[in-house]
PDB file of C-alpha atoms in Angstrom:
ATOM      1  CA  UNK A   1     149.331 142.704 200.342  1.00  0.00           C
ATOM      2  CA  UNK A   2     150.373 143.137 196.700  1.00  0.00           C
ATOM      3  CA  UNK A   3     153.556 141.470 195.685  1.00  0.00           C
ATOM      4  CA  UNK A   4     156.366 143.156 193.858  1.00  0.00           C
ATOM      5  CA  UNK A   5     156.521 142.340 190.160  1.00  0.00           C
ATOM      6  CA  UNK A   6     158.892 139.523 189.227  1.00  0.00           C
ATOM      7  CA  UNK A   7     162.459 140.647 188.666  1.00  0.00           C
ATOM      8  CA  UNK A   8     162.243 139.474 185.044  1.00  0.00           C
ATOM      9  CA  UNK A   9     159.840 142.285 184.249  1.00  0.00           C
ATOM     10  CA  UNK A  10     162.277 144.898 185.473  1.00  0.00           C
ATOM     11  CA  UNK A  11     165.501 143.465 184.098  1.00  0.00           C
ATOM     12  CA  UNK A  12     166.103 141.287 181.077  1.00  0.00           C
ATOM     13  CA  UNK A  13     165.893 137.671 182.123  1.00  0.00           C
ATOM     14  CA  UNK A  14     167.761 134.615 180.818  1.00  0.00           C
ATOM     15  CA  UNK A  15     166.026 131.322 181.300  1.00  0.00           C
ATOM     16  CA  UNK A  16     168.224 128.246 181.297  1.00  0.00           C
ATOM     17  CA  UNK A  17     166.717 124.797 181.008  1.00  0.00           C
ATOM     18  CA  UNK A  18     168.720 121.772 182.025  1.00  0.00           C
ATOM     19  CA  UNK A  19     167.629 118.524 180.538  1.00  0.00           C
ATOM     20  CA  UNK A  20     168.007 115.372 182.579  1.00  0.00           C
ATOM     21  CA  UNK A  21     170.874 113.180 181.321  1.00  0.00           C
ATOM     22  CA  UNK A  22     168.436 110.424 180.291  1.00  0.00           C
ATOM     23  CA  UNK A  23     166.887 112.783 177.720  1.00  0.00           C
ATOM     24  CA  UNK A  24     170.198 114.128 176.429  1.00  0.00           C
ATOM     25  CA  UNK A  25     172.011 111.869 173.962  1.00  0.00           C
ATOM     26  CA  UNK A  26     174.780 114.482 173.494  1.00  0.00           C
ATOM     27  CA  UNK A  27     175.528 115.118 177.166  1.00  0.00           C
ATOM     28  CA  UNK A  28     178.059 112.361 177.481  1.00  0.00           C
ATOM     29  CA  UNK A  29     180.507 113.389 174.775  1.00  0.00           C
ATOM     30  CA  UNK A  30     184.147 112.447 174.895  1.00  0.00           C
ATOM     31  CA  UNK A  31     186.702 115.189 175.538  1.00  0.00           C
ATOM     32  CA  UNK A  32     187.415 117.395 172.540  1.00  0.00           C
ATOM     33  CA  UNK A  33     190.237 115.916 170.520  1.00  0.00           C
ATOM     34  CA  UNK A  34     190.122 118.394 167.651  1.00  0.00           C
ATOM     35  CA  UNK A  35     193.486 119.798 166.698  1.00  0.00           C
ATOM     36  CA  UNK A  36     194.495 123.105 168.273  1.00  0.00           C
ATOM     37  CA  UNK A  37     196.456 125.769 166.354  1.00  0.00           C
ATOM     38  CA  UNK A  38     199.704 126.969 167.904  1.00  0.00           C
ATOM     39  CA  UNK A  39     201.028 130.517 167.877  1.00  0.00           C
ATOM     40  CA  UNK A  40     203.555 131.321 165.169  1.00  0.00           C
ATOM     41  CA  UNK A  41     206.830 129.480 165.818  1.00  0.00           C
ATOM     42  CA  UNK A  42     210.230 130.812 164.663  1.00  0.00           C
ATOM     43  CA  UNK A  43     213.118 128.688 165.918  1.00  0.00           C
ATOM     44  CA  UNK A  44     215.948 129.547 163.512  1.00  0.00           C
ATOM     45  CA  UNK A  45     217.131 132.452 161.393  1.00  0.00           C
ATOM     46  CA  UNK A  46     218.896 131.896 158.090  1.00  0.00           C
ATOM     47  CA  UNK A  47     222.547 132.939 157.867  1.00  0.00           C
ATOM     48  CA  UNK A  48     222.887 134.861 154.598  1.00  0.00           C
ATOM     49  CA  UNK A  49     226.647 134.450 154.489  1.00  0.00           C
ATOM     50  CA  UNK A  50     226.557 130.650 154.608  1.00  0.00           C
ATOM     51  CA  UNK A  51     225.366 128.753 151.476  1.00  0.00           C
ATOM     52  CA  UNK A  52     224.930 125.633 153.622  1.00  0.00           C
ATOM     53  CA  UNK A  53     222.631 127.413 156.041  1.00  0.00           C
ATOM     54  CA  UNK A  54     218.925 128.040 155.743  1.00  0.00           C
ATOM     55  CA  UNK A  55     215.777 128.268 157.824  1.00  0.00           C
ATOM     56  CA  UNK A  56     214.754 125.131 159.657  1.00  0.00           C
ATOM     57  CA  UNK A  57     211.438 125.344 161.484  1.00  0.00           C
ATOM     58  CA  UNK A  58     211.308 121.585 161.949  1.00  0.00           C
ATOM     59  CA  UNK A  59     209.477 119.646 164.633  1.00  0.00           C
ATOM     60  CA  UNK A  60     212.840 118.134 165.600  1.00  0.00           C
ATOM     61  CA  UNK A  61     214.207 121.673 166.288  1.00  0.00           C
ATOM     62  CA  UNK A  62     211.110 122.631 168.236  1.00  0.00           C
ATOM     63  CA  UNK A  63     211.325 119.555 170.490  1.00  0.00           C
ATOM     64  CA  UNK A  64     215.071 120.046 170.864  1.00  0.00           C
ATOM     65  CA  UNK A  65     214.600 123.620 172.107  1.00  0.00           C
ATOM     66  CA  UNK A  66     211.309 123.041 173.942  1.00  0.00           C
ATOM     67  CA  UNK A  67     211.199 119.444 175.260  1.00  0.00           C
ATOM     68  CA  UNK A  68     207.881 120.204 176.945  1.00  0.00           C
ATOM     69  CA  UNK A  69     206.208 121.104 173.610  1.00  0.00           C
ATOM     70  CA  UNK A  70     203.145 118.924 173.519  1.00  0.00           C
ATOM     71  CA  UNK A  71     201.926 117.918 170.136  1.00  0.00           C
ATOM     72  CA  UNK A  72     200.713 114.353 169.882  1.00  0.00           C
ATOM     73  CA  UNK A  73     200.216 114.549 166.133  1.00  0.00           C
ATOM     74  CA  UNK A  74     200.497 117.431 163.660  1.00  0.00           C
ATOM     75  CA  UNK A  75     197.224 117.462 161.728  1.00  0.00           C
ATOM     76  CA  UNK A  76     197.855 120.608 159.681  1.00  0.00           C
ATOM     77  CA  UNK A  77     200.516 123.280 159.151  1.00  0.00           C
ATOM     78  CA  UNK A  78     200.633 126.856 157.961  1.00  0.00           C
ATOM     79  CA  UNK A  79     203.930 128.442 156.833  1.00  0.00           C
ATOM     80  CA  UNK A  80     204.706 132.085 156.093  1.00  0.00           C
ATOM     81  CA  UNK A  81     207.612 134.442 155.580  1.00  0.00           C
ATOM     82  CA  UNK A  82     208.067 136.737 158.549  1.00  0.00           C
ATOM     83  CA  UNK A  83     208.447 139.849 156.369  1.00  0.00           C
ATOM     84  CA  UNK A  84     205.633 138.873 153.962  1.00  0.00           C
ATOM     85  CA  UNK A  85     202.987 137.296 156.186  1.00  0.00           C
ATOM     86  CA  UNK A  86     200.118 137.879 153.742  1.00  0.00           C
ATOM     87  CA  UNK A  87     201.793 136.452 150.661  1.00  0.00           C
ATOM     88  CA  UNK A  88     201.522 132.681 150.095  1.00  0.00           C
ATOM     89  CA  UNK A  89     204.979 131.106 150.197  1.00  0.00           C
ATOM     90  CA  UNK A  90     204.422 129.636 146.728  1.00  0.00           C
ATOM     91  CA  UNK A  91     204.306 133.191 145.418  1.00  0.00           C
ATOM     92  CA  UNK A  92     207.631 134.212 146.971  1.00  0.00           C
ATOM     93  CA  UNK A  93     209.740 132.332 144.429  1.00  0.00           C
ATOM     94  CA  UNK A  94     211.711 130.279 146.975  1.00  0.00           C
ATOM     95  CA  UNK A  95     212.084 126.541 147.140  1.00  0.00           C
ATOM     96  CA  UNK A  96     210.613 125.659 150.528  1.00  0.00           C
ATOM     97  CA  UNK A  97     209.347 122.385 152.017  1.00  0.00           C
ATOM     98  CA  UNK A  98     206.362 122.895 154.345  1.00  0.00           C
ATOM     99  CA  UNK A  99     204.519 119.760 155.451  1.00  0.00           C
ATOM    100  CA  UNK A 100     203.043 117.938 158.461  1.00  0.00           C
ATOM    101  CA  UNK A 101     205.765 115.294 158.477  1.00  0.00           C
ATOM    102  CA  UNK A 102     208.803 117.586 158.925  1.00  0.00           C
ATOM    103  CA  UNK A 103     207.717 121.199 159.425  1.00  0.00           C
ATOM    104  CA  UNK A 104     209.503 123.798 157.272  1.00  0.00           C
ATOM    105  CA  UNK A 105     212.890 123.476 155.557  1.00  0.00           C
ATOM    106  CA  UNK A 106     214.484 126.147 153.390  1.00  0.00           C
ATOM    107  CA  UNK A 107     218.090 125.679 152.191  1.00  0.00           C
ATOM    108  CA  UNK A 108     220.092 128.705 150.984  1.00  0.00           C
ATOM    109  CA  UNK A 109     221.813 126.557 148.336  1.00  0.00           C
ATOM    110  CA  UNK A 110     218.441 125.888 146.659  1.00  0.00           C
ATOM    111  CA  UNK A 111     217.522 129.581 146.228  1.00  0.00           C
ATOM    112  CA  UNK A 112     217.972 131.737 143.101  1.00  0.00           C
ATOM    113  CA  UNK A 113     217.937 135.530 142.997  1.00  0.00           C
ATOM    114  CA  UNK A 114     214.870 137.084 141.451  1.00  0.00           C
ATOM    115  CA  UNK A 115     211.275 137.871 142.043  1.00  0.00           C
ATOM    116  CA  UNK A 116     210.665 139.504 145.430  1.00  0.00           C
ATOM    117  CA  UNK A 117     213.995 138.287 146.846  1.00  0.00           C
ATOM    118  CA  UNK A 118     217.098 139.997 145.365  1.00  0.00           C
ATOM    119  CA  UNK A 119     219.567 137.568 147.004  1.00  0.00           C
ATOM    120  CA  UNK A 120     219.848 133.742 146.848  1.00  0.00           C
ATOM    121  CA  UNK A 121     219.112 133.363 150.557  1.00  0.00           C
ATOM    122  CA  UNK A 122     216.154 131.957 152.430  1.00  0.00           C
ATOM    123  CA  UNK A 123     213.748 134.332 153.995  1.00  0.00           C
ATOM    124  CA  UNK A 124     213.040 133.952 157.702  1.00  0.00           C
ATOM    125  CA  UNK A 125     209.979 131.738 157.948  1.00  0.00           C
ATOM    126  CA  UNK A 126     207.606 130.826 160.767  1.00  0.00           C
ATOM    127  CA  UNK A 127     205.089 128.063 161.168  1.00  0.00           C
ATOM    128  CA  UNK A 128     201.828 127.440 162.976  1.00  0.00           C
ATOM    129  CA  UNK A 129     200.702 123.883 163.526  1.00  0.00           C
ATOM    130  CA  UNK A 130     197.389 122.318 164.371  1.00  0.00           C
ATOM    131  CA  UNK A 131     198.099 119.590 166.947  1.00  0.00           C
ATOM    132  CA  UNK A 132     196.046 116.796 168.353  1.00  0.00           C
ATOM    133  CA  UNK A 133     195.948 117.314 172.133  1.00  0.00           C
ATOM    134  CA  UNK A 134     198.404 115.108 174.013  1.00  0.00           C
ATOM    135  CA  UNK A 135     195.727 113.361 176.068  1.00  0.00           C
ATOM    136  CA  UNK A 136     195.479 109.571 176.315  1.00  0.00           C
ATOM    137  CA  UNK A 137     191.875 109.610 175.101  1.00  0.00           C
ATOM    138  CA  UNK A 138     192.919 111.555 171.972  1.00  0.00           C
ATOM    139  CA  UNK A 139     195.828 109.351 170.974  1.00  0.00           C
ATOM    140  CA  UNK A 140     195.275 106.432 168.613  1.00  0.00           C
ATOM    141  CA  UNK A 141     195.318 103.072 170.320  1.00  0.00           C
ATOM    142  CA  UNK A 142     198.431 101.141 169.438  1.00  0.00           C
ATOM    143  CA  UNK A 143     197.659  98.437 166.999  1.00  0.00           C
ATOM    144  CA  UNK A 144     199.198  95.040 167.365  1.00  0.00           C
ATOM    145  CA  UNK A 145     200.645  93.689 164.187  1.00  0.00           C
ATOM    146  CA  UNK A 146     200.517  90.015 163.588  1.00  0.00           C
ATOM    147  CA  UNK A 147     202.959  88.566 161.115  1.00  0.00           C
ATOM    148  CA  UNK A 148     202.432  85.150 159.735  1.00  0.00           C
ATOM    149  CA  UNK A 149     205.235  83.592 157.758  1.00  0.00           C
ATOM    150  CA  UNK A 150     204.066  81.030 155.332  1.00  0.00           C
ATOM    151  CA  UNK A 151     206.510  78.432 154.083  1.00  0.00           C
ATOM    152  CA  UNK A 152     205.631  75.931 151.448  1.00  0.00           C
ATOM    153  CA  UNK A 153     204.984  72.552 152.991  1.00  0.00           C
ATOM    154  CA  UNK A 154     206.807  69.644 151.523  1.00  0.00           C
ATOM    155  CA  UNK A 155     204.873  66.610 150.598  1.00  0.00           C
ATOM    156  CA  UNK A 156     206.700  63.406 150.087  1.00  0.00           C
ATOM    157  CA  UNK A 157     205.073  60.629 148.234  1.00  0.00           C
ATOM    158  CA  UNK A 158     206.634  57.338 147.490  1.00  0.00           C
ATOM    159  CA  UNK A 159     205.457  54.574 145.287  1.00  0.00           C
ATOM    160  CA  UNK A 160     206.336  51.047 146.201  1.00  0.00           C
ATOM    161  CA  UNK A 161     206.966  48.832 143.293  1.00  0.00           C
ATOM    162  CA  UNK A 162     204.381  46.076 142.928  1.00  0.00           C
ATOM    163  CA  UNK A 163     205.369  42.822 144.557  1.00  0.00           C
ATOM    164  CA  UNK A 164     204.873  39.866 142.308  1.00  0.00           C
ATOM    165  CA  UNK A 165     204.709  36.380 143.569  1.00  0.00           C
ATOM    166  CA  UNK A 166     204.379  33.254 141.509  1.00  0.00           C
ATOM    167  CA  UNK A 167     202.378  30.438 142.961  1.00  0.00           C
ATOM    168  CA  UNK A 168     202.198  27.192 141.167  1.00  0.00           C
ATOM    169  CA  UNK A 169     198.659  25.996 140.516  1.00  0.00           C
ATOM    170  CA  UNK A 170     198.000  22.373 139.614  1.00  0.00           C
ATOM    171  CA  UNK A 171     196.104  21.741 136.447  1.00  0.00           C
ATOM    172  CA  UNK A 172     193.840  18.934 135.667  1.00  0.00           C
ATOM    173  CA  UNK A 173     194.958  17.037 132.777  1.00  0.00           C
ATOM    174  CA  UNK A 174     196.709  13.979 131.617  1.00  0.00           C
ATOM    175  CA  UNK A 175     199.953  14.677 133.340  1.00  0.00           C
ATOM    176  CA  UNK A 176     199.443  15.394 137.025  1.00  0.00           C
ATOM    177  CA  UNK A 177     203.090  16.196 137.493  1.00  0.00           C
ATOM    178  CA  UNK A 178     203.108  19.441 135.424  1.00  0.00           C
ATOM    179  CA  UNK A 179     202.056  22.825 136.836  1.00  0.00           C
ATOM    180  CA  UNK A 180     201.192  26.099 135.142  1.00  0.00           C
ATOM    181  CA  UNK A 181     202.403  29.207 136.966  1.00  0.00           C
ATOM    182  CA  UNK A 182     199.850  31.846 137.898  1.00  0.00           C
ATOM    183  CA  UNK A 183     200.961  35.431 138.730  1.00  0.00           C
ATOM    184  CA  UNK A 184     199.332  37.321 141.612  1.00  0.00           C
ATOM    185  CA  UNK A 185     200.212  41.033 141.980  1.00  0.00           C
ATOM    186  CA  UNK A 186     199.881  42.852 145.298  1.00  0.00           C
ATOM    187  CA  UNK A 187     200.440  46.593 145.593  1.00  0.00           C
ATOM    188  CA  UNK A 188     201.245  48.110 148.965  1.00  0.00           C
TER     189      UNK A 188
END
């Protein structure tokens, strides 16, 4: 009895080969610890009527408002103005701090009118951060710091004065009653 043709001849077929672990040096990789980009974050809005205000998209503000925000370490950051998302912030003419240590800080008092912005007020900014996953295997191992304090050692040396003793030594000669002193020096 003739057999039906294999299914692979009728329908496209995908062949998957699985290598045994002993032949696969890359099969036992550690979990991915590459940084992961967040969505755009916008925590504050600058108050245009207050010179002491600004826009503060800081990590401190994010953790304050979202205590469950998990970011073990900020590896990279991207900052943009909400109304001008395709223009680099350096081209906007505003004084803005954007870095992986703080996040974004823009103070109204630091702004000057001109360029794209007709008023001395911060634009509303947003940030996206690339975070190391908050997994124990991705976190750096705490290093133990050993501090050694070196103090100069004091060396005391003392010199004892030589001790001199005089011992009379008899001399041979005509007068047996006279002696000539001899000096012997001992140093301790």
